[in-house]
XYZ file of C-alpha atoms in Angstrom:
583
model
C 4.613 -41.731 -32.640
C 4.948 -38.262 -33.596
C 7.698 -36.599 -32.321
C 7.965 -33.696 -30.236
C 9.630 -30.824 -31.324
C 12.141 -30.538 -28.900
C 14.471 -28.454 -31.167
C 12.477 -25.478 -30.913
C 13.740 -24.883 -27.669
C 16.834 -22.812 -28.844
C 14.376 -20.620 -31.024
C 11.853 -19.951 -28.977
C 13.364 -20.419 -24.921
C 15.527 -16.858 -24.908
C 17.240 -14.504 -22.338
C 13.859 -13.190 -21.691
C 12.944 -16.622 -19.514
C 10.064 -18.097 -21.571
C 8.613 -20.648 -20.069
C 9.666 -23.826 -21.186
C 7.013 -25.645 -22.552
C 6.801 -22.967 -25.669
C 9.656 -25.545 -26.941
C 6.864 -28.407 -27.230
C 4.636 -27.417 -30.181
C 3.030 -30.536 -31.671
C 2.303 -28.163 -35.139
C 4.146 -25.234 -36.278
C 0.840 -23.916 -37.587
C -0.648 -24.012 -33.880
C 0.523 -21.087 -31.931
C 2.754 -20.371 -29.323
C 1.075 -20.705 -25.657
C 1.131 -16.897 -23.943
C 2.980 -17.968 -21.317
C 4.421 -16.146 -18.394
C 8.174 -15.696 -18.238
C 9.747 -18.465 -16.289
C 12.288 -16.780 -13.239
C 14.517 -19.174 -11.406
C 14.394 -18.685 -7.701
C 17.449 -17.677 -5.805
C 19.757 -20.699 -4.568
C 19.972 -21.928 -0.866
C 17.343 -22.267 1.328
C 15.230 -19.396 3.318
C 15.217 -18.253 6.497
C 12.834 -16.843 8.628
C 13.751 -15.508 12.460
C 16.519 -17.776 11.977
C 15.095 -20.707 11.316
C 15.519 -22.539 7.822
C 12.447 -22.725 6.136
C 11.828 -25.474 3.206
C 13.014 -24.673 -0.057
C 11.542 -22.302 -2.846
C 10.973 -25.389 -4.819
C 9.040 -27.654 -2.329
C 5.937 -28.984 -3.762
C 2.751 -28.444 -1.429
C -0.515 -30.246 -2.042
C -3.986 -28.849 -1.848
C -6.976 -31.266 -2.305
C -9.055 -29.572 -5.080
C -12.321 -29.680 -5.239
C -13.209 -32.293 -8.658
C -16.028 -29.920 -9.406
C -17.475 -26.997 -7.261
C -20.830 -27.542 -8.852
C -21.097 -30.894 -7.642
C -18.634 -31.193 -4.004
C -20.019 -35.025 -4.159
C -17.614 -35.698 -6.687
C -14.688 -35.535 -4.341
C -11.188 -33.755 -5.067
C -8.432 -33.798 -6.617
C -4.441 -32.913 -5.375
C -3.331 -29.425 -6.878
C 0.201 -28.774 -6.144
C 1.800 -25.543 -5.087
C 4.786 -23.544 -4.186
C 4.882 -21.503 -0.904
C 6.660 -19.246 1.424
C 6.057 -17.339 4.111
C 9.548 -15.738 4.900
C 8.579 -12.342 4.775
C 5.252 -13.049 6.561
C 4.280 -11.349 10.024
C 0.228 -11.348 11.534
C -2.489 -9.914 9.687
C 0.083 -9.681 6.346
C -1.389 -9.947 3.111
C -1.213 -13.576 0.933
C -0.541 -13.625 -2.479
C -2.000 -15.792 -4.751
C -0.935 -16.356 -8.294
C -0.704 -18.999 -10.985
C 1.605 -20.187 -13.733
C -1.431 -20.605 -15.739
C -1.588 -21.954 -19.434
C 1.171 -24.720 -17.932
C 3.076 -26.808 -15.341
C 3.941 -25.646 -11.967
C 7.615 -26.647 -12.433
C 10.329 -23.633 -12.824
C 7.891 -21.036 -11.507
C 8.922 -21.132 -7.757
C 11.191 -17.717 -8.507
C 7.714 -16.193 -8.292
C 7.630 -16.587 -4.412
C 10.470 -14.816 -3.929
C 11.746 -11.344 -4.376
C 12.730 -11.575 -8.017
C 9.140 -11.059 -8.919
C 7.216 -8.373 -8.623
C 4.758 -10.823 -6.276
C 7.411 -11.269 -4.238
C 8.370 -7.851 -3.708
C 5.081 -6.823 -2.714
C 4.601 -9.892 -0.329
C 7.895 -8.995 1.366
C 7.470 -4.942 1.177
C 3.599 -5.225 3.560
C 4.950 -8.540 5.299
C 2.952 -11.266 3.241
C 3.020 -14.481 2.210
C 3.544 -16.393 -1.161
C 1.536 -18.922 -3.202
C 2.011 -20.088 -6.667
C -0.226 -23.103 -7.385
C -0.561 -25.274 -10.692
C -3.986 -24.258 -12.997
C -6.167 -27.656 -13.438
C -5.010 -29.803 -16.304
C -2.063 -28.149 -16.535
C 1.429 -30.405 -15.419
C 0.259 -32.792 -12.730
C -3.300 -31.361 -11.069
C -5.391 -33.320 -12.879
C -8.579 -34.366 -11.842
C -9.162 -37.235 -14.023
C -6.145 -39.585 -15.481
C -6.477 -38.095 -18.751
C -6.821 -35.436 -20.777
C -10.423 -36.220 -23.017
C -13.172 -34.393 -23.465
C -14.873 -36.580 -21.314
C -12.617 -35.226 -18.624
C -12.527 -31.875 -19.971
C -15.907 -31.157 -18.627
C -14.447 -29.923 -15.542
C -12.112 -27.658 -17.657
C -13.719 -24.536 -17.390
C -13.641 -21.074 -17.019
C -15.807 -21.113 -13.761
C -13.901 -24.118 -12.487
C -10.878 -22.239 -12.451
C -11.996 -19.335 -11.087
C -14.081 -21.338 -7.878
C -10.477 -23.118 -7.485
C -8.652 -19.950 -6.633
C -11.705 -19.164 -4.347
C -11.720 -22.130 -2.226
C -8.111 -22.624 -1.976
C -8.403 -18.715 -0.545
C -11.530 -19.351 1.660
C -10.451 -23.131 2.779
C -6.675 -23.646 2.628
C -4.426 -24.609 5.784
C -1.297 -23.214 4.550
C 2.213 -24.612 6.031
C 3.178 -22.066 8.536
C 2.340 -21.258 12.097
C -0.835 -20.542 12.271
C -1.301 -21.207 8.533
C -5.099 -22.341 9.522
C -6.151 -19.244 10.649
C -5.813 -17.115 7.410
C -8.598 -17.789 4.742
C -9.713 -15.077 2.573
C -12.499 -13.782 4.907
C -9.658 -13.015 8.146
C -6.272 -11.833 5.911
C -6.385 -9.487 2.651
C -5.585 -11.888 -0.034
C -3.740 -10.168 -3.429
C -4.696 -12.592 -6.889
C -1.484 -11.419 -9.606
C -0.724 -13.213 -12.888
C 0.397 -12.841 -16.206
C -0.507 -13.439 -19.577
C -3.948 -15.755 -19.287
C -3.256 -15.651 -15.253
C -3.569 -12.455 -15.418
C -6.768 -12.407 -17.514
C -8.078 -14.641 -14.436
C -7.303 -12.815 -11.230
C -9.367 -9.664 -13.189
C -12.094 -12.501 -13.952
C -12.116 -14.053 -10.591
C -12.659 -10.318 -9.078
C -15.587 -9.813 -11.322
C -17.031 -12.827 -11.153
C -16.610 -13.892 -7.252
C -16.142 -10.136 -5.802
C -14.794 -9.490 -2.235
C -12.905 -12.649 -1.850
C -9.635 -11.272 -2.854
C -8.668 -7.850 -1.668
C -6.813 -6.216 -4.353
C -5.271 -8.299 -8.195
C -2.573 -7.308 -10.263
C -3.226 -8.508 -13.930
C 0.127 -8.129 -15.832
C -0.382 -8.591 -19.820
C -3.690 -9.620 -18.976
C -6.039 -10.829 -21.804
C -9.186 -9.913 -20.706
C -11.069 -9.748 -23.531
C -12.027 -12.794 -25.329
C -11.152 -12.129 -29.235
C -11.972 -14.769 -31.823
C -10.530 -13.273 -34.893
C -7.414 -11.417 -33.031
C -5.726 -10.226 -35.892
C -4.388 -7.501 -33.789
C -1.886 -9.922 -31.909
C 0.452 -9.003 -34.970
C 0.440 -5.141 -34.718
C 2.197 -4.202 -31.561
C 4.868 -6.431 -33.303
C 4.394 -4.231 -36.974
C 4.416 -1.273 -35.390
C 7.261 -1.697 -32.873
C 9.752 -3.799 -35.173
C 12.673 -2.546 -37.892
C 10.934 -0.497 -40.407
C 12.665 -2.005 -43.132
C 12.231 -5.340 -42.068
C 8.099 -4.472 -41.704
C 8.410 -3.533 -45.178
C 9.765 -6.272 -46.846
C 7.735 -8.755 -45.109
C 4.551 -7.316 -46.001
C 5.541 -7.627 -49.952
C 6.496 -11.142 -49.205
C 2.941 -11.727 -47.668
C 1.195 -9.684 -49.981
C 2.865 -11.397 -52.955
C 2.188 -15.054 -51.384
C -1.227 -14.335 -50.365
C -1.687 -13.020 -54.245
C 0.590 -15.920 -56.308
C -2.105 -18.596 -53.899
C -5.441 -17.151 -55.137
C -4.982 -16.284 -58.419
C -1.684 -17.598 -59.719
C -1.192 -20.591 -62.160
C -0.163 -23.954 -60.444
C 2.871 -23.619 -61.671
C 3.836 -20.576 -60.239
C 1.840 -21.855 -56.743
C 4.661 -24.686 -56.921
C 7.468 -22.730 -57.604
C 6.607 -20.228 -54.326
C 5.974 -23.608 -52.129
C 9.378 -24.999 -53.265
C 11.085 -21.527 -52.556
C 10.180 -22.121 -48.685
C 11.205 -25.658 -48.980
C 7.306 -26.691 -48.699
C 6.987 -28.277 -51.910
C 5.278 -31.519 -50.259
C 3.199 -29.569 -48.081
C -0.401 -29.999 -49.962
C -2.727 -27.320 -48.821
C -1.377 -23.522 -49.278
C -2.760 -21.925 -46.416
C -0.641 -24.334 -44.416
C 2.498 -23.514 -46.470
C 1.103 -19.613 -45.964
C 0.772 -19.942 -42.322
C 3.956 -21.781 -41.261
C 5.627 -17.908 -42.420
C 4.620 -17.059 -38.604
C 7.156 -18.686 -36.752
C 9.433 -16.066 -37.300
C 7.398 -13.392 -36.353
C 6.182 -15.632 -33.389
C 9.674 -15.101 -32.170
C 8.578 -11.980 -31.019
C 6.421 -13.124 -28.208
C 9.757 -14.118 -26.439
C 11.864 -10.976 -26.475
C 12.052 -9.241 -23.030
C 13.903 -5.994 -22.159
C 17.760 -7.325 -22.088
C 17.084 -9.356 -25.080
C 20.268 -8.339 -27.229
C 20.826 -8.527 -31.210
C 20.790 -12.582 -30.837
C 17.315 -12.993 -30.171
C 15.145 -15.291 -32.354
C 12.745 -12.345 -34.024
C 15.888 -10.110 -34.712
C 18.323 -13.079 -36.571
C 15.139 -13.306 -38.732
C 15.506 -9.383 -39.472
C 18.852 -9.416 -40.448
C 18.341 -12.309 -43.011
C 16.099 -10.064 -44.531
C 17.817 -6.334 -44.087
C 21.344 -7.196 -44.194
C 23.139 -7.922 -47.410
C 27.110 -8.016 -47.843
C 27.424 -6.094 -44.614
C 24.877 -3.604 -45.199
C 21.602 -3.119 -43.768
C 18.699 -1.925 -45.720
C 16.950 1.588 -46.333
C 14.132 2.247 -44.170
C 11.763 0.568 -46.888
C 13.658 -2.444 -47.530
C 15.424 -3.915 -49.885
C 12.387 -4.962 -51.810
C 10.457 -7.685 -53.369
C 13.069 -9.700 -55.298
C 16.001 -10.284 -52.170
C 12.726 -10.327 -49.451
C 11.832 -13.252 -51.522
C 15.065 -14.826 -51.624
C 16.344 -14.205 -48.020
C 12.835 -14.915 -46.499
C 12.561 -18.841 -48.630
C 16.223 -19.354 -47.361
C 15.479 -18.333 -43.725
C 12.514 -20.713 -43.978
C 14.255 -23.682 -45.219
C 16.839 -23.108 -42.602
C 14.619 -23.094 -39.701
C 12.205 -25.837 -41.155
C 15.069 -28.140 -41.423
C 15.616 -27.434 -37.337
C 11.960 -27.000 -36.080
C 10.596 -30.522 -37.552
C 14.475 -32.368 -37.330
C 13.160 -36.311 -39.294
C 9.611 -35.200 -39.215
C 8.762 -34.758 -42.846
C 7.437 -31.376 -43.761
C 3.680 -31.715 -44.339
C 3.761 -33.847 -41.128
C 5.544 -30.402 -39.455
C 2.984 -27.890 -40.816
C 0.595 -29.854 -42.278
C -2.991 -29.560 -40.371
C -5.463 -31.409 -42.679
C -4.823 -35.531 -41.611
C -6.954 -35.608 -39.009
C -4.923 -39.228 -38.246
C -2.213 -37.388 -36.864
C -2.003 -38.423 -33.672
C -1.473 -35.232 -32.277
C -5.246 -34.330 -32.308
C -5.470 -37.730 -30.206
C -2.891 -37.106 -27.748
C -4.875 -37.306 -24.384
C -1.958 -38.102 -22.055
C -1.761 -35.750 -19.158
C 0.968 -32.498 -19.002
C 0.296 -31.925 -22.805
C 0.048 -28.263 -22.372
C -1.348 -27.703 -26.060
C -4.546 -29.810 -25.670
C -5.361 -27.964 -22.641
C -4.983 -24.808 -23.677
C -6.429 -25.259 -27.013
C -9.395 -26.648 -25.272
C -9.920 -23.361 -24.045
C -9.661 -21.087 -27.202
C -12.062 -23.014 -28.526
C -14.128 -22.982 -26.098
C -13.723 -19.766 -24.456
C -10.979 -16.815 -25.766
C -10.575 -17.952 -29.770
C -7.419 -15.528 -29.630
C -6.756 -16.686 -33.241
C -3.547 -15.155 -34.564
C -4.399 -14.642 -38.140
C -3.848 -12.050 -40.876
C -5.408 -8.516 -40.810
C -8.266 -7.666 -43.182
C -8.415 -6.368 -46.046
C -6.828 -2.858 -46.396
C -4.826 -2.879 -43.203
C -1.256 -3.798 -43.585
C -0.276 -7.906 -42.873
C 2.933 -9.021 -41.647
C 1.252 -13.088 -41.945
C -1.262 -14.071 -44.568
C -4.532 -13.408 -45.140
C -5.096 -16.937 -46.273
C -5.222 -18.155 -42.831
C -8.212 -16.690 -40.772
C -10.837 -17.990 -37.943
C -11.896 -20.868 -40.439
C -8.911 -22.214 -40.428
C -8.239 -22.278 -36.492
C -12.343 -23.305 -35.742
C -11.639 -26.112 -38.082
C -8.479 -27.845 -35.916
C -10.840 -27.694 -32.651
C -12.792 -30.344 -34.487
C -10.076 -32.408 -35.130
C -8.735 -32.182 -31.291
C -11.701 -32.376 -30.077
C -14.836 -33.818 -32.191
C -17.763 -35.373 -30.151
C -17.739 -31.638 -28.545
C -17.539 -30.094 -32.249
C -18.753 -32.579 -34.691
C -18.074 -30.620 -37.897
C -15.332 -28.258 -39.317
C -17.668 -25.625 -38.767
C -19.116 -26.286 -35.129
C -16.323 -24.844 -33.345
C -16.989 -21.462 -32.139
C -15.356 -19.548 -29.155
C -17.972 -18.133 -26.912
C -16.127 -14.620 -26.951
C -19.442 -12.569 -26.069
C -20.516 -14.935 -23.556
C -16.658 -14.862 -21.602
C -16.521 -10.888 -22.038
C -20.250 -10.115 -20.711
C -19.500 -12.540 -17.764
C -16.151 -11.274 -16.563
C -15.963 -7.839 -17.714
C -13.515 -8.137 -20.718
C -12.214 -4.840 -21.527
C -15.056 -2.914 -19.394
C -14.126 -3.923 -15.390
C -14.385 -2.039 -13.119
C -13.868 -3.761 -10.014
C -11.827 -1.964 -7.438
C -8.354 -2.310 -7.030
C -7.492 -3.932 -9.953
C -3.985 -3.147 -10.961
C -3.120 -3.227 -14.743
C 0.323 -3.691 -16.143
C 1.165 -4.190 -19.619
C 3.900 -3.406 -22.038
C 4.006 -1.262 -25.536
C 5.450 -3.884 -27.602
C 3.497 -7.016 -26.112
C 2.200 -8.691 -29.002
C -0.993 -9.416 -26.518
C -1.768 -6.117 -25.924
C -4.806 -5.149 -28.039
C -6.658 -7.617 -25.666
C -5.663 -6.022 -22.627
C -7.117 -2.903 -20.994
C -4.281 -1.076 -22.913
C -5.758 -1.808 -26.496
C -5.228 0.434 -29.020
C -8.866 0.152 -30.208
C -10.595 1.195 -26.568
C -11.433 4.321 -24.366
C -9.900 3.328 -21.163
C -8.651 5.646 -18.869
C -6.575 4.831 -15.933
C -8.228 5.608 -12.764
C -6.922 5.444 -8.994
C -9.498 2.499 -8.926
C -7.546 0.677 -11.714
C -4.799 1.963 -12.502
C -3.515 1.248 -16.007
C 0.353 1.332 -16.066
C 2.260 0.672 -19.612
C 5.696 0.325 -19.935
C 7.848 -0.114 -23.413
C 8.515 -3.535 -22.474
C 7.098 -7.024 -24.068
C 4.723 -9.763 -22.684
C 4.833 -9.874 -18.826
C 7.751 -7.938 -18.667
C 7.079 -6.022 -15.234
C 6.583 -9.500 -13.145
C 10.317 -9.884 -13.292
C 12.117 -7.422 -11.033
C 15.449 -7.664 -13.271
C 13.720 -6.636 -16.585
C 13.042 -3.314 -14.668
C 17.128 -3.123 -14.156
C 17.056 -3.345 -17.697
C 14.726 -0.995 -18.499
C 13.592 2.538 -17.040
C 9.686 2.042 -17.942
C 9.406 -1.212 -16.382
C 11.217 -0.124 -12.947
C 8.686 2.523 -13.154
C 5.473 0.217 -13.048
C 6.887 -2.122 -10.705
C 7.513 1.226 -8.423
C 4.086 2.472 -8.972
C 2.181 -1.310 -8.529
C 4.586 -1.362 -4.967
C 2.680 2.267 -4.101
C -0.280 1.464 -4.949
C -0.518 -2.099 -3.151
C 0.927 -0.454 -0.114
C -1.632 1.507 0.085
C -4.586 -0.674 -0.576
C -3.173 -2.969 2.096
C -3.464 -0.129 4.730
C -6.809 0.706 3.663
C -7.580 -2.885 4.233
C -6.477 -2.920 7.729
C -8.382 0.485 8.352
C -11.922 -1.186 6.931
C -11.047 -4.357 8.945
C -9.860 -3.168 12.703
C -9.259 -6.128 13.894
C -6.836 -7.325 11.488
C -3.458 -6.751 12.347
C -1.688 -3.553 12.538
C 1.426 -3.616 10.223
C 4.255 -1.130 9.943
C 3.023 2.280 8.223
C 4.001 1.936 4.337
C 5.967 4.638 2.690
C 4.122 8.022 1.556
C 1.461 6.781 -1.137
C 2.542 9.129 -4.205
C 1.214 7.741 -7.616
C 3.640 8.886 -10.362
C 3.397 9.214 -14.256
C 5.819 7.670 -16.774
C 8.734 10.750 -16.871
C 9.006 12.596 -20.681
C 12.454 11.337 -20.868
C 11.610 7.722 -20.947
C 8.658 8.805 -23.655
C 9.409 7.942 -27.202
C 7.963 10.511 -29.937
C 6.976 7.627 -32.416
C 3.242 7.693 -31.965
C 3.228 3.789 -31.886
C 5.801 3.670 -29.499
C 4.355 5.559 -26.778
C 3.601 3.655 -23.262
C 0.718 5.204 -21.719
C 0.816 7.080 -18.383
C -1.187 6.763 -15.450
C -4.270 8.804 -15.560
C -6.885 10.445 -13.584
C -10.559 9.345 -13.950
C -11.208 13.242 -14.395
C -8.052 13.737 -16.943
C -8.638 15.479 -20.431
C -10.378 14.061 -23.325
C -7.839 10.843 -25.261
C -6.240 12.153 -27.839
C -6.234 9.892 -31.416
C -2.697 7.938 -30.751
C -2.370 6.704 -34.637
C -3.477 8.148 -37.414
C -4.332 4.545 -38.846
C -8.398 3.994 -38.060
C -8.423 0.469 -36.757
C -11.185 -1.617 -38.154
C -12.403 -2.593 -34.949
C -15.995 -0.534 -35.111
C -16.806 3.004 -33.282
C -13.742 3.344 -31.264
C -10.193 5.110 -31.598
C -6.258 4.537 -30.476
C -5.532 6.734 -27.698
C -2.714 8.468 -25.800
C -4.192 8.911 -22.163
C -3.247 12.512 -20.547
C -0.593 13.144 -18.344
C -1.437 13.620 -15.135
């Protein structure tokens, strides 16, 4: 049986809390999951009035509904964390979910160290984090096929986080009394979760009150090239430079070079049995994939930043600005690769490791439940695509242009092949997911938007580089310098100043949509008067003057025309990078 890789863990599971299940990549050509950050919950037990309460960690059970199309088909039990220390009458619930995997480790985000927390506690709520469908152990069939898969949509999720709101009898006093038509109920999330509470407000509006999508990916991108750019434009110069001659030279030496010389490069990255080159060219993401789990206290040790220095530093010294060029990039780059190779796939051979061709690996088979690749795979395939390939022609690449939406269409065939029958049958339904929940264009109310200037998932969230979107007072668009997700954890803003400052602003602006729920709705319950509602922009000093460096402020709807934030034209058609206005 092929092996998990389990040694991964130590590259990819850093300070920054990423989740856990990042460490369980069947492939190191299939991509990291964009998970949320895992944050542990404080130890000891809760109290409420004086009364002990059941721990953070205690597993609640919901019964599902199998399919919301069809109620006939019965249910299914969905587990989920909950607390209601902070709550009082007529307080506000908030929902979230882990997402793209299990519901285990995430019961830190009923409490105060998350930004859900905070704003449960802060208007006297309650907390709810509950396990996505097919994800860990809510699973409505006993396996993971594409037989059972037919209840793995899109819509499915969304009508689950609607009837647990409407129909739910949470655990507390009164806990009956509290669906989503009698108490304001928040939807937050990060990452895909975050994606979803902006798709379940467009696509089931007035059921939750107000959503807080942080890194969310709302628009569905097939060929997202652009998941590499935050991290080229935000990473060591010199290091940017060097690995773009490494990828331009590989990319170069596999189309037109003699076999020989093909050979040689494979062997130089320790993939000389590794038979097909856009393989060998694609396994050069991992260490740019690294990226994806740096957060704002992540020091000099991380993952993404050992890689730099294998390139940059030589005998003590670091690099010039442009790098140290071809020749050592070459060198240091195959050696760094052979290193982490020999790690990442431990007795696996090589082309077993990176090799995605033998459709008998039993990896495409794997149906057992909690296997949080099939799952989410199932999904890109059918749904998002967010394939993380290199950039076209005439842009710069920091991963090859050998690998591209071919490449990633063609695995969904091998996971999943009575659904797509041929290597070319897979193809995500991208327009179809944007024109139904709103993509890059909602406008739903209340909608708050948090994202951070060096998430590598940021050019499919409302904070794109290749969009028009102004932050309004109806959605507010808040962007820190952090990474993905950084905001939900309330000690990444102790780490850094543009973080604290959109978890300050999300706690204003929630304060006040709360009240203004209570005002609509008289007889909900009167709470304590929040503090003076004063939205704020991102201060100058915590502004960076490197144009792709600069985290957007929050806006007016009315503010002055978006200035051109690059002077790179993205090839994304009719539309510009933009700085939004200060306020």
């Amino acid at each position: 049986m092929l092996r998990w890789f389990a040694s991964l863990t130590g590259l990819l599971a850093l300070s920054s809390g990423v989740a856990a299940h990042t460490a369980r990549r069947p492939n190191l050509n299939i991509p990291p999951v964009p998970a949320s950050p895992l944050v542990a919950a404080p130890e000891g037990l809760p109290l409420k009035d004086g009364t002990t309460l059941p721990p953070y960690d205690k597993i609640y059970i919901f019964n599902q509904l199998i399919d919301h199309s069809n109620p006939s088909l019965g249910t299914f039990p969905q587990r989920y964390y909950f607390t209601y220390e902070y709550y009082e009458k007529g307080g506000p619930i908030v929902l979230s979910t882990p997402g793209e995997g299990p519901l285990d480790g995430y019961s830190g985000y009923i409490t105060n160290r998350t930004i859900n927390g905070v704003i449960a506690q802060g208007n006297k709520g309650a907390a709810v984090m509950i396990e996505h469908r097919f994800f860990g152990q809510s699973n409505p069939y006993p396996d993971l096929s594409e037989k059972s898969f037919r209840v793995h949509t899109l819509e499915q999720a969304i009508d689950d986080m609607v009837y647990f709101a409407k129909t739910v009898n949470l655990p507390m006093p009164g806990g009956d009394s509290v669906g989503a038509d009698k108490n304001p109920w928040l939807i937050f999330g990060g990452s895909y979760s975050g994606a979803l509470a902006s798709w379940v407000m467009n696509a089931r509006p007035g059921v939750f009150w107000a959503g807080y999508s942080s890194s969310g990916v709302v628009e569905a991108i097939s060929y997202y090239w652009g998941y590499f750019e935050p991290i080229r434009q935000n990473m060591p110069k010199n290091c940017s430079a060097d690995v773009q001659r490494v990828v331009n030279y590989m990319d170069l030496t596999f189309t037109v070079g003699t076999k020989a010389q093909k050979n040689a490069l494979k062997a130089q990255f320790g993939m000389s049995n590794v038979t097909h080159l856009d393989d060998v060219a694609g396994a050069l993401r991992n260490p740019i994939w690294t990226w994806q789990s740096l957060g704002p206290a992540t020091g000099p040790g991380g993952s993404f930043f050992k890689f730099c220095d294998a390139l940059e530093v030589k005998n003590g010294v670091s690099a010039p600005a442009d790098g140290w060029g071809l020749d050592h990039a070459l060198e240091a780059y195959g050696n760094y690769m052979k290193q982490y190779l020999a790690s990442s796939c431990g007795d696996t051979d090589v082309e077993t490791c990176v090799g995605t061709y033998d459709k008998t690996q039993e990896f495409w088979t794997d149906i057992s439940l909690d296997n949080v690749w099939r799952s989410w795979v199932w999904f890109c395939c059918q749904y998002v695509g967010y394939w993380q390939d290199g950039a076209p022609l005439l842009w710069p690449s920091i991963v090859t242009r050998l690998v591209g939406p071919a490449y990633d269409n063609r695995q969904c065939s091998y996971f999943f092949p009575k659904t797509f029958p041929t290597d070319t049958s897979a193809k995500p339904k991208t327009l179809e997911t944007n024109k139904k929940y709103g993509g890059w264009g909602t406008t739903q109310p209340r909608i708050f938007f948090a994202n951070g200037q060096q998430d590598p998932w940021r050019e499919a969230t409302v904070s794109s580089d290749y969009i028009r979107r102004a932050s309004t007072q109806k959605n507010p668009i808040a962007v820190s310098n952090g990474f993905h997700c950084s905001d939900l954890s309330i000690k990444n803003g102790q780490a850094d100043a543009t973080v604290k400052k959109v978890q300050d602003l999300a706690v204003q602006y929630f304060a006040q949509w709360i009240k203004d729920y209570q005002t609509r709705n008289p007889s909900a319950a009167v709470l304590p008067a929040p503090a003076p509602f004063a939205p704020q922009s991102i201060p100058d000093s915590v502004i960076s003057a490197e144009p792709s460096a600069v985290p957007a402020s929050i806006t007016s709807a009315s503010g002055p025309e978006p200035t051109v934030k690059s002077k790179e034209k993205p090839l994304y058609p009719n539309v510009w990078a933009h700085k939004p206005a200060e306020l």
